[in-house]
PDB file of C-alpha atoms in Angstrom:
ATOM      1  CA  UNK A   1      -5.718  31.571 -18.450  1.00  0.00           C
ATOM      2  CA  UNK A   2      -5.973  28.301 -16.670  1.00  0.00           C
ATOM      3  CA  UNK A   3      -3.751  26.419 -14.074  1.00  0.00           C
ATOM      4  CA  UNK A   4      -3.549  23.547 -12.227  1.00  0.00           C
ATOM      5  CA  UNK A   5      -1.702  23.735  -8.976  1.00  0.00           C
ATOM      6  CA  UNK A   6      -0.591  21.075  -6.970  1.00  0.00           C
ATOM      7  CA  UNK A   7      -1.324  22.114  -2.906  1.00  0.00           C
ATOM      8  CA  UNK A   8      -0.328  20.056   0.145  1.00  0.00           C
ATOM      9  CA  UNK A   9      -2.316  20.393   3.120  1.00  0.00           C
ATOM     10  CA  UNK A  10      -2.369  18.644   6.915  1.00  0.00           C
ATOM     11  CA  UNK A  11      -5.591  17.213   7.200  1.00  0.00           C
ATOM     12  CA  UNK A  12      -6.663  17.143  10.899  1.00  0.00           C
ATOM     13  CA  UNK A  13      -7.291  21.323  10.490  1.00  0.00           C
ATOM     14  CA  UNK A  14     -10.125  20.541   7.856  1.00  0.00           C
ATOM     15  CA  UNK A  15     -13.447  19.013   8.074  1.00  0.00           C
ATOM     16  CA  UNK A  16     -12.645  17.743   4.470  1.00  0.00           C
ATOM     17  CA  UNK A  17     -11.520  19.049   1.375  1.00  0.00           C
ATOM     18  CA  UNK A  18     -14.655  20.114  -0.619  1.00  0.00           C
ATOM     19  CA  UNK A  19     -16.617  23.070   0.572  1.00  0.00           C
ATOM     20  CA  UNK A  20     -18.907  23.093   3.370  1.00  0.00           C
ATOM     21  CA  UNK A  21     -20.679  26.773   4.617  1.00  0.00           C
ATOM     22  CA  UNK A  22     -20.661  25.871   7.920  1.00  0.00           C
ATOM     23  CA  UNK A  23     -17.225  24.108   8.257  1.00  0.00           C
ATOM     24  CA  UNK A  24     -13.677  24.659   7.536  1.00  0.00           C
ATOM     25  CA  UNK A  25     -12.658  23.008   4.872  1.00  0.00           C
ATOM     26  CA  UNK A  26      -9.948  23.091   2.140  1.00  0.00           C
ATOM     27  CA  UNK A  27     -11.799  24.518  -0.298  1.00  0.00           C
ATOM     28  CA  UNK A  28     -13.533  27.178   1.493  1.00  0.00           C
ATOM     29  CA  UNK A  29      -9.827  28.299   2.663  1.00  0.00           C
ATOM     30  CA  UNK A  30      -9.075  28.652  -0.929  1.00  0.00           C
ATOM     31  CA  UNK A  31     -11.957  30.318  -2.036  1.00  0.00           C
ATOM     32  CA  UNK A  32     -11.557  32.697   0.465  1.00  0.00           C
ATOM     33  CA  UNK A  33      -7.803  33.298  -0.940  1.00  0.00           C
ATOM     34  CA  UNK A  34      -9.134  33.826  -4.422  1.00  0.00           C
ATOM     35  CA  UNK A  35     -11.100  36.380  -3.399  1.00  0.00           C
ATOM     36  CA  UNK A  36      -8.862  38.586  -1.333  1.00  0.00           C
ATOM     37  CA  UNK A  37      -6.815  38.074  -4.983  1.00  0.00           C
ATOM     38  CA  UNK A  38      -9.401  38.795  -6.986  1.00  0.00           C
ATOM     39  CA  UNK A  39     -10.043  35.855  -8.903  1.00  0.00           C
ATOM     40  CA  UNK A  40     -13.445  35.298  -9.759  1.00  0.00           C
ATOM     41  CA  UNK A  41     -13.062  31.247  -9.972  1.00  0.00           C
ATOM     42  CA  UNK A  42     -13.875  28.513  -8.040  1.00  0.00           C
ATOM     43  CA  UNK A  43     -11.361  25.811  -7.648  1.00  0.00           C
ATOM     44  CA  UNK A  44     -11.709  22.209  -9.063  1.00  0.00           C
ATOM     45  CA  UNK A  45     -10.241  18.963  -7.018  1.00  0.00           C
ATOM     46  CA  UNK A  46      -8.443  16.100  -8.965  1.00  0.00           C
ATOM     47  CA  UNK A  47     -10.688  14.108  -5.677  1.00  0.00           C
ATOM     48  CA  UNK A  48     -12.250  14.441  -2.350  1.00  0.00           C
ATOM     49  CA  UNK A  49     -10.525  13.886   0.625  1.00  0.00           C
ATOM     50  CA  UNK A  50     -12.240  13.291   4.103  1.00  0.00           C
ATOM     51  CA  UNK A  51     -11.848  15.084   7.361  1.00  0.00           C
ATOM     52  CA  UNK A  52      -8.480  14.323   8.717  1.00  0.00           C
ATOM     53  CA  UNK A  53      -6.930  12.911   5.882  1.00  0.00           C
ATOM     54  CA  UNK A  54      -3.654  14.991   4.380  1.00  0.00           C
ATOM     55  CA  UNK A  55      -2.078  15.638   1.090  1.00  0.00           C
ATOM     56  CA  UNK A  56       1.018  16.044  -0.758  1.00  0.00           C
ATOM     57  CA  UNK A  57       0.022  16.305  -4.289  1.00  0.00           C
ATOM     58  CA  UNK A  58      -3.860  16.975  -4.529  1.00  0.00           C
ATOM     59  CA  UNK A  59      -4.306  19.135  -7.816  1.00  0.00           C
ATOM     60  CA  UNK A  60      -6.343  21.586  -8.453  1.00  0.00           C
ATOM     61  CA  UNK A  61      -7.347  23.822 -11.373  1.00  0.00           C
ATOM     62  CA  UNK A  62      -8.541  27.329 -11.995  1.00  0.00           C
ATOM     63  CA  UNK A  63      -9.208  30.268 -14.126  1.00  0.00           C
ATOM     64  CA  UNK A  64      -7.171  33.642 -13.715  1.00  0.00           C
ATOM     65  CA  UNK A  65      -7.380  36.485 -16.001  1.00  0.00           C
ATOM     66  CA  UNK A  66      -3.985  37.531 -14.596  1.00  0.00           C
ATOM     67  CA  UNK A  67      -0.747  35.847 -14.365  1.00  0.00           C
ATOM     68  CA  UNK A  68      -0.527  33.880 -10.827  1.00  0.00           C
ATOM     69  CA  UNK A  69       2.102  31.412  -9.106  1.00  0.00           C
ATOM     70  CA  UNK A  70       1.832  29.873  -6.551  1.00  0.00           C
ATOM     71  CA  UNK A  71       3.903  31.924  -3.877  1.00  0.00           C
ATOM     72  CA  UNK A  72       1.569  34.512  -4.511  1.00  0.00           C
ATOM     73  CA  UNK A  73      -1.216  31.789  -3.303  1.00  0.00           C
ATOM     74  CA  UNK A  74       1.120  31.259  -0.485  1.00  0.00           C
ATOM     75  CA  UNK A  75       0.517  34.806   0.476  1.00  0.00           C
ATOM     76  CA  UNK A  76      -3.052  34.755   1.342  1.00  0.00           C
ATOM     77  CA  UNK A  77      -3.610  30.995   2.417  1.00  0.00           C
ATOM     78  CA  UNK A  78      -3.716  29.886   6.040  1.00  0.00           C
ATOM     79  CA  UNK A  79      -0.464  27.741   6.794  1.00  0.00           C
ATOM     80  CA  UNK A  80      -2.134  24.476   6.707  1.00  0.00           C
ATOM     81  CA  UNK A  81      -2.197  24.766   3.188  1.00  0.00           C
ATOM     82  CA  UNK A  82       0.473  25.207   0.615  1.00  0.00           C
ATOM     83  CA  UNK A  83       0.718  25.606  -3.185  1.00  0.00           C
ATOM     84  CA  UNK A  84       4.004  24.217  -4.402  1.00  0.00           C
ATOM     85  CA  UNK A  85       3.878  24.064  -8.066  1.00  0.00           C
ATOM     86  CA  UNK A  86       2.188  24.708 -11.431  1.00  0.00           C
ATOM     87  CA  UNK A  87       1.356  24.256 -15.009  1.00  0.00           C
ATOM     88  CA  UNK A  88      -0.947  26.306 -17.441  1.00  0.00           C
ATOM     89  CA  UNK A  89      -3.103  24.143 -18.829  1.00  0.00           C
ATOM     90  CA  UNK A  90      -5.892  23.917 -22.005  1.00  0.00           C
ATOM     91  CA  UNK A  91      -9.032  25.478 -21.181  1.00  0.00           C
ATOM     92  CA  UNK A  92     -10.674  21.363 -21.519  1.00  0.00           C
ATOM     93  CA  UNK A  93      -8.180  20.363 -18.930  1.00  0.00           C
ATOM     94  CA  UNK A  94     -10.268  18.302 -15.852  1.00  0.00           C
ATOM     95  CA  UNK A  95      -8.054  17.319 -12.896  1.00  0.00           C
ATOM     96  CA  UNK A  96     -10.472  14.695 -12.136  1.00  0.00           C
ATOM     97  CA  UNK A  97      -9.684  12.666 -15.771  1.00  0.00           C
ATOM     98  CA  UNK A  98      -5.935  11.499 -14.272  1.00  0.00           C
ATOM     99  CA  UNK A  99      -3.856   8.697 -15.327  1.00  0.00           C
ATOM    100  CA  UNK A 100      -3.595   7.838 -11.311  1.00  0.00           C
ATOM    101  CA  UNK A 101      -3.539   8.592  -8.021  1.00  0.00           C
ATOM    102  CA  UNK A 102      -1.026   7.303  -5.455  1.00  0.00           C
ATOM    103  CA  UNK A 103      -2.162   7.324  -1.562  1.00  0.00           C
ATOM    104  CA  UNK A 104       0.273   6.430   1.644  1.00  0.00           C
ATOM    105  CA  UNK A 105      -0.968   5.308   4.862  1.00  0.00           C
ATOM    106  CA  UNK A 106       1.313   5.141   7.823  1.00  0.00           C
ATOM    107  CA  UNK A 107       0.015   2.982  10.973  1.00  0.00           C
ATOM    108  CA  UNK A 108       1.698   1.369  13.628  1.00  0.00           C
ATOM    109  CA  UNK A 109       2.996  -2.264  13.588  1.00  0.00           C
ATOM    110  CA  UNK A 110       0.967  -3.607  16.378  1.00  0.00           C
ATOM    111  CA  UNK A 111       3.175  -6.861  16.069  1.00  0.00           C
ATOM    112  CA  UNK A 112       1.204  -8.001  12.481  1.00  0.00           C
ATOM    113  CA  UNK A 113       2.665 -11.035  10.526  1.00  0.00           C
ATOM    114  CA  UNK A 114       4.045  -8.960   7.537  1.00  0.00           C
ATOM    115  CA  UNK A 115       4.492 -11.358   5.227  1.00  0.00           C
ATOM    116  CA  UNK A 116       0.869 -12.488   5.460  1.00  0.00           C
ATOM    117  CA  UNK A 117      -0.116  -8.986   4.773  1.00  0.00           C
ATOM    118  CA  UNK A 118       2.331  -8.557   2.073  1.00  0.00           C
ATOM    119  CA  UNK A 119       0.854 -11.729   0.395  1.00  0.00           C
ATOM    120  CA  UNK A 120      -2.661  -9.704   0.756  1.00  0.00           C
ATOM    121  CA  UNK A 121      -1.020  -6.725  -0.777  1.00  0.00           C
ATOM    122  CA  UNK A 122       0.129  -8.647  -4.056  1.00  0.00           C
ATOM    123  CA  UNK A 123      -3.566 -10.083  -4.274  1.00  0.00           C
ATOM    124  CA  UNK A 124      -4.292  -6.133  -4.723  1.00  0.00           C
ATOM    125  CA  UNK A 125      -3.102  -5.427  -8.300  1.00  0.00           C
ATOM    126  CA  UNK A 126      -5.115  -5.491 -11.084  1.00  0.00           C
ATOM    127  CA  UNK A 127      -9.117  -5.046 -11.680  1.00  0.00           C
ATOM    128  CA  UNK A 128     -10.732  -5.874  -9.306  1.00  0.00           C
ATOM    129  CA  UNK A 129     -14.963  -4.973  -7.520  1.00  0.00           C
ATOM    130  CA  UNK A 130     -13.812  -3.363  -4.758  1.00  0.00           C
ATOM    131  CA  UNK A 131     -17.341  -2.876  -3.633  1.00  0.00           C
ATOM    132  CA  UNK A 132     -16.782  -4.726   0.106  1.00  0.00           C
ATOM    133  CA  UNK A 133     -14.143  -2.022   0.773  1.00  0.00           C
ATOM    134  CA  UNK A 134     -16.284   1.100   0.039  1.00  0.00           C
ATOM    135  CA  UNK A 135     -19.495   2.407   1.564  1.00  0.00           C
ATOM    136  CA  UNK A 136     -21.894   1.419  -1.988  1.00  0.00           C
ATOM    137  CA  UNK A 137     -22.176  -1.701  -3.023  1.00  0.00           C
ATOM    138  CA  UNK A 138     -22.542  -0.809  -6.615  1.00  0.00           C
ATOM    139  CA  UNK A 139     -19.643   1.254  -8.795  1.00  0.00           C
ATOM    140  CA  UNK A 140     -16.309  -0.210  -7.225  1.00  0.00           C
ATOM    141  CA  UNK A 141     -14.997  -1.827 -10.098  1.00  0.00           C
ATOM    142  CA  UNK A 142     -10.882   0.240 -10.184  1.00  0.00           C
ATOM    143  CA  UNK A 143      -7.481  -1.184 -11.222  1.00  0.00           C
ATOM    144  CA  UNK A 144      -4.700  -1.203  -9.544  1.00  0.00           C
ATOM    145  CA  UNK A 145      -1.461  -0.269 -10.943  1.00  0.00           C
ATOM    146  CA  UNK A 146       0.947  -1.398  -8.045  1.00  0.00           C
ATOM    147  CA  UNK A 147       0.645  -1.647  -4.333  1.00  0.00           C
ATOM    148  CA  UNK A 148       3.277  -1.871  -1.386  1.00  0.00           C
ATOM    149  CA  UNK A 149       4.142  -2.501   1.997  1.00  0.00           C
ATOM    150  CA  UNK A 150       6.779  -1.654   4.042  1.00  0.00           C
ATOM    151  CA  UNK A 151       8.458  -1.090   7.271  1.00  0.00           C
ATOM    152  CA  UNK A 152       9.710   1.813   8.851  1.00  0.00           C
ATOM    153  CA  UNK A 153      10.947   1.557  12.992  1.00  0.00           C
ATOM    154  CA  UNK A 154       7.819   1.104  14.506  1.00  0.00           C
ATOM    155  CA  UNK A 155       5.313   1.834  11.627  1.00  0.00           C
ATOM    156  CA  UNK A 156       4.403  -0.009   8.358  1.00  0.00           C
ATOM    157  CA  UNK A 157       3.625   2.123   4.914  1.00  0.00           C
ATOM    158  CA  UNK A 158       0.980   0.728   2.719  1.00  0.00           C
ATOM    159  CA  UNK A 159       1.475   2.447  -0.712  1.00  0.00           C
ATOM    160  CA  UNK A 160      -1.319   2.013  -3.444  1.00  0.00           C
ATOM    161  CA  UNK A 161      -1.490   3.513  -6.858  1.00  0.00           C
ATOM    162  CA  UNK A 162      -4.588   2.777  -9.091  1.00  0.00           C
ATOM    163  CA  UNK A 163      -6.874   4.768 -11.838  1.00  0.00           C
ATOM    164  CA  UNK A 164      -9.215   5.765  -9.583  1.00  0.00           C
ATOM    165  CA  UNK A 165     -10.964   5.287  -5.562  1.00  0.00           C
ATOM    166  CA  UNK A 166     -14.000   4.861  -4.313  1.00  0.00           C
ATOM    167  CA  UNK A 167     -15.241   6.768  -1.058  1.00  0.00           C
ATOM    168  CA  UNK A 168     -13.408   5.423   2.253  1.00  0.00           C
ATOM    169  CA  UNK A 169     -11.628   2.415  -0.097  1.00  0.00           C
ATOM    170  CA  UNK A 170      -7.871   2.799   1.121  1.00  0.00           C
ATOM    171  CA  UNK A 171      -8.793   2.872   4.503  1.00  0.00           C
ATOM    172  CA  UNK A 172     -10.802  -0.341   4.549  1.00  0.00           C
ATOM    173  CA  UNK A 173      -8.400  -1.950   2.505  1.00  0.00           C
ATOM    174  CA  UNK A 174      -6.085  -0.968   5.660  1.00  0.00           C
ATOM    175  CA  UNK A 175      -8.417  -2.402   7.958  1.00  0.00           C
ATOM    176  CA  UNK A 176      -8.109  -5.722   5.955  1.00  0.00           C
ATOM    177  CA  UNK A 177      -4.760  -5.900   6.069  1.00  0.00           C
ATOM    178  CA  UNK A 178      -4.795  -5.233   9.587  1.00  0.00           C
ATOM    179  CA  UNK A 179      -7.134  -8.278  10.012  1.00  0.00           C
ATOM    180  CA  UNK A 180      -4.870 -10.341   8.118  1.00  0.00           C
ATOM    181  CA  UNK A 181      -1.684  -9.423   9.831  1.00  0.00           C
ATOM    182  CA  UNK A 182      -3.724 -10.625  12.780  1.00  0.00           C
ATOM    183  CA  UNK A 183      -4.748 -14.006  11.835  1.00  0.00           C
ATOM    184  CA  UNK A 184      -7.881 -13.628   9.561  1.00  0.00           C
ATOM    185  CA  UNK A 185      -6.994 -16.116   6.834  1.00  0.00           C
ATOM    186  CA  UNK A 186      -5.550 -15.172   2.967  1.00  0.00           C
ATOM    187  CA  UNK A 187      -8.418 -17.045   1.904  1.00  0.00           C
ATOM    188  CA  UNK A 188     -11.223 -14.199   3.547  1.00  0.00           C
ATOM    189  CA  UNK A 189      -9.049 -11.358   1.748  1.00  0.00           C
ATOM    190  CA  UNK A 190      -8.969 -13.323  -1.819  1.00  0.00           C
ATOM    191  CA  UNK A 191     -12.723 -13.090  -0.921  1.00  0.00           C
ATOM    192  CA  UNK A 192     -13.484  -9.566  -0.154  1.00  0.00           C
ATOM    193  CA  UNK A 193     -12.039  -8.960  -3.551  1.00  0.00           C
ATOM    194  CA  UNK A 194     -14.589 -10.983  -5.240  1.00  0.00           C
ATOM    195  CA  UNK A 195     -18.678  -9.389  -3.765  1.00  0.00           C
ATOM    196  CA  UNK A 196     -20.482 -10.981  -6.281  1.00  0.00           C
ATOM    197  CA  UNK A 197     -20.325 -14.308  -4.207  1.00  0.00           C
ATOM    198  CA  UNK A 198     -18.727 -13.053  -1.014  1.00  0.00           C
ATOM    199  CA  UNK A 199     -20.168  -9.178   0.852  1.00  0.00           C
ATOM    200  CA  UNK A 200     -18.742  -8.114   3.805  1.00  0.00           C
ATOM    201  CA  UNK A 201     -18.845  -4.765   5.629  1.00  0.00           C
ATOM    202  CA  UNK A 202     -15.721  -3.621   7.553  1.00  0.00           C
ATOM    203  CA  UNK A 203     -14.963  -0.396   9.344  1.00  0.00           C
ATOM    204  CA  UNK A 204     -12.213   2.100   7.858  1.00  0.00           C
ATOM    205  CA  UNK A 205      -9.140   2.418   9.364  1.00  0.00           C
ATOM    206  CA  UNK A 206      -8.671   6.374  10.738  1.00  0.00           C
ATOM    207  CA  UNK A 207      -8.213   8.824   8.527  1.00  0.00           C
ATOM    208  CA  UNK A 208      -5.017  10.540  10.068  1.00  0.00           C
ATOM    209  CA  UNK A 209      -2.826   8.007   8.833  1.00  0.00           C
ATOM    210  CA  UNK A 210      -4.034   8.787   5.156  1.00  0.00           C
ATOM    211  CA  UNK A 211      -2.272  10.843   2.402  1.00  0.00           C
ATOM    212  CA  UNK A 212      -2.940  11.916  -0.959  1.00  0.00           C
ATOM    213  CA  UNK A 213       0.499  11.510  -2.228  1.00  0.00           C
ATOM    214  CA  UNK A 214       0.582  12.060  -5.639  1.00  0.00           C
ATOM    215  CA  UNK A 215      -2.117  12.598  -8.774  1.00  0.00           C
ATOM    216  CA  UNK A 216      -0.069  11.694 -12.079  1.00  0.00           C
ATOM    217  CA  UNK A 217      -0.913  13.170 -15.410  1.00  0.00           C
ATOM    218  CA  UNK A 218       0.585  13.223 -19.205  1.00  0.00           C
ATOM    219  CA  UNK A 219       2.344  16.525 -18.731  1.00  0.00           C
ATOM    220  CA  UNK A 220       4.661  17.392 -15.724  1.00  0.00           C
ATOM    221  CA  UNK A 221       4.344  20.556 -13.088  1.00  0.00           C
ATOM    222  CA  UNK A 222       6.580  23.070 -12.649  1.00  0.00           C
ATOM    223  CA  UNK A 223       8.118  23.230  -8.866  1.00  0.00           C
ATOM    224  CA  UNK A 224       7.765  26.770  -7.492  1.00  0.00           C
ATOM    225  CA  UNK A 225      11.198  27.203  -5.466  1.00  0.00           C
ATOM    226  CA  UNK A 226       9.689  29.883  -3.018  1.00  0.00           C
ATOM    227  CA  UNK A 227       6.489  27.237  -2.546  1.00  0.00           C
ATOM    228  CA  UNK A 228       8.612  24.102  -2.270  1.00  0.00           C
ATOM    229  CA  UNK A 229      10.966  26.121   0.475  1.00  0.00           C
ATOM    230  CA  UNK A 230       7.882  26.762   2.440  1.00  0.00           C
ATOM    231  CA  UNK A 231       6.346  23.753   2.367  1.00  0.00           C
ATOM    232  CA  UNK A 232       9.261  21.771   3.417  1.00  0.00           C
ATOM    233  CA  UNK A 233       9.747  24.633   6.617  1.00  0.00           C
ATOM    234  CA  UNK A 234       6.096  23.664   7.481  1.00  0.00           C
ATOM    235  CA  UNK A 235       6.411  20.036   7.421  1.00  0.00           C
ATOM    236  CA  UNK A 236       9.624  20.154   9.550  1.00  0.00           C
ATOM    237  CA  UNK A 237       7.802  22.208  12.270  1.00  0.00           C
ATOM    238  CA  UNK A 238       4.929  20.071  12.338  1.00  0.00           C
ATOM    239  CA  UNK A 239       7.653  17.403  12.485  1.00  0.00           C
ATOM    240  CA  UNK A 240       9.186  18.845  15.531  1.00  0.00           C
ATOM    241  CA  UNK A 241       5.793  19.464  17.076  1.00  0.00           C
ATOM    242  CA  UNK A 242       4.469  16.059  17.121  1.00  0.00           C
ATOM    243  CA  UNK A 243       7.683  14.381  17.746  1.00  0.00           C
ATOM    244  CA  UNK A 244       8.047  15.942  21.292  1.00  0.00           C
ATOM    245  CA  UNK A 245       4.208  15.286  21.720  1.00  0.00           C
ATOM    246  CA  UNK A 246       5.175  11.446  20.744  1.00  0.00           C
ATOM    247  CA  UNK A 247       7.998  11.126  23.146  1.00  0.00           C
ATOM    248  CA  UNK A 248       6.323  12.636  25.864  1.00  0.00           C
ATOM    249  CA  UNK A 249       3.752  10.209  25.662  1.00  0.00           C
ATOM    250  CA  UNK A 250       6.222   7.772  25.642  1.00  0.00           C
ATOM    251  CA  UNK A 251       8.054   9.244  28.618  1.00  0.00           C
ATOM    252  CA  UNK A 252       4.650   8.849  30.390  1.00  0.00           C
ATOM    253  CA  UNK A 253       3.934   5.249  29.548  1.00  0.00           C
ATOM    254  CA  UNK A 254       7.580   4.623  31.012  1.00  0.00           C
ATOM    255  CA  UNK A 255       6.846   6.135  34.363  1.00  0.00           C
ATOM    256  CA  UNK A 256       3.592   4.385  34.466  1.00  0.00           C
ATOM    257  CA  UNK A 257       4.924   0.917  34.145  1.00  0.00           C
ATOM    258  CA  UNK A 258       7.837   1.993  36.338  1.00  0.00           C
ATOM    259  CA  UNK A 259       5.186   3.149  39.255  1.00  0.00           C
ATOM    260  CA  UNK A 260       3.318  -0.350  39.009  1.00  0.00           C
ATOM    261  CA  UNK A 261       6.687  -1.970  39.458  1.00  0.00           C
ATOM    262  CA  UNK A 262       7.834   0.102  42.167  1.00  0.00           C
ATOM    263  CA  UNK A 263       4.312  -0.856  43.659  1.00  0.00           C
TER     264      UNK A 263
END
């Protein structure tokens, strides 16, 4: 038999998601999992992510010769990572040949001019080279099937669904935006998207604020209750966790600027 799962994992654990010997990574966590089950298979990604970048909906797919879900996954992965749902699939089934992938990114608004950046955003859809926001000049030809920003309290979600990525491309398209919403002019944007006349090189934004959100195919998964339940107690510890860690900070930049007026 064959499955695809659909796994969520927090990124900053993992020195990437394919395999590495020497390093912790998401696949080497799994493999190790398959073999305390005793499946002799290695799993296939739907993509690569990068150290430090998360996931929601990565995919991945697998041969069992016994019946598996994935709460029985559950039971032998580390926390980090969680397998939430399921589908057998055809023996020709590749979870790299996907209708699309959707990624989030979640930075703070460092006071940008949003509407400048949304304008950017718009220029986004469609085919386009995107070989000035990737780390090869040749090969970046991808269409976009919708892109989005949007605020939330302090931070801004940039939302970007297309057939397909190259390496480091949704984090240097948030670096442009970033420029943009700082005063580099619509005009240098409209630009970047065009490198036969125009090459640039710009510096990816970090990869914590990256997600995996979501890879879409022609069939739909089927949610494991038991995996959804833990994933969703996992994500509101972690929740809890770095919430006190982000209001202590604040707490401290408070008494800071307190001190230098007391001073």
């Amino acid at each position: 038999m064959k499955y695809a799962f659909k796994i969520a994992y927090f990124g900053e654990n993992f020195f990437g998601s394919q395999y590495q010997p020497d390093l912790r990574t998401v696949e080497g966590e799994i493999r190790r999992a398959f073999q305390e089950l005793g499946i002799n298979s290695k799993p296939r990604f739907a993509g690569r992510t990068d150290a430090g970048v998360s996931a929601l909906g990565q995919v991945i797919a697998f041969e069992s010769e016994k019946e598996i879900r994935p709460r029985i996954l559950n039971s032998v992965l580390p926390s980090d990572i969680t397998a939430w749902a399921y589908k057998e699939v055809p023996e020709s089934f590749n979870p790299r040949k996907a209708k699309s992938r959707v990624y989030s990114y979640v930075f703070l608004n460092e006071d940008f001019d949003i509407e400048r950046m949304e304008r950017a955003v718009e220029l986004l859809k469609g085919v386009h080279d995107f070989s000035n926001f990737t780390k090869k000049w040749k090969g970046g030809k991808r269409e976009i099937f919708d892109a989005k920003l949007f605020s939330d309290g302090e931070f801004l979600i940039f939302e970007i669904e297309g057939n397909a990525f190259t390496w480091n491309m949704v984090r240097c398209i948030v670096t442009a935006l970033k420029l943009v919403g700082s005063g580099k002019p619509l005009e240098w944007f409209e630009k970047m998207l065009d490198p036969s006349s125009f090459r640039e090189r710009i510096p990816p934004s970090p990869p914590e604020g990256l997600m995996l959100k979501e890879v879409k195919y022609d069939f739909d998964f089927e949610v494991d209750e038991v995996g959804l339940k833990l994933l969703r107690m996992r994500i509101e510890k972690r929740l809890k966790h770095h919430g006190t860690i982000y209001k202590l900070l604040s707490l401290k930049l408070d008494a800071l600027d307190s001190g230098k007026k007391q001073n």
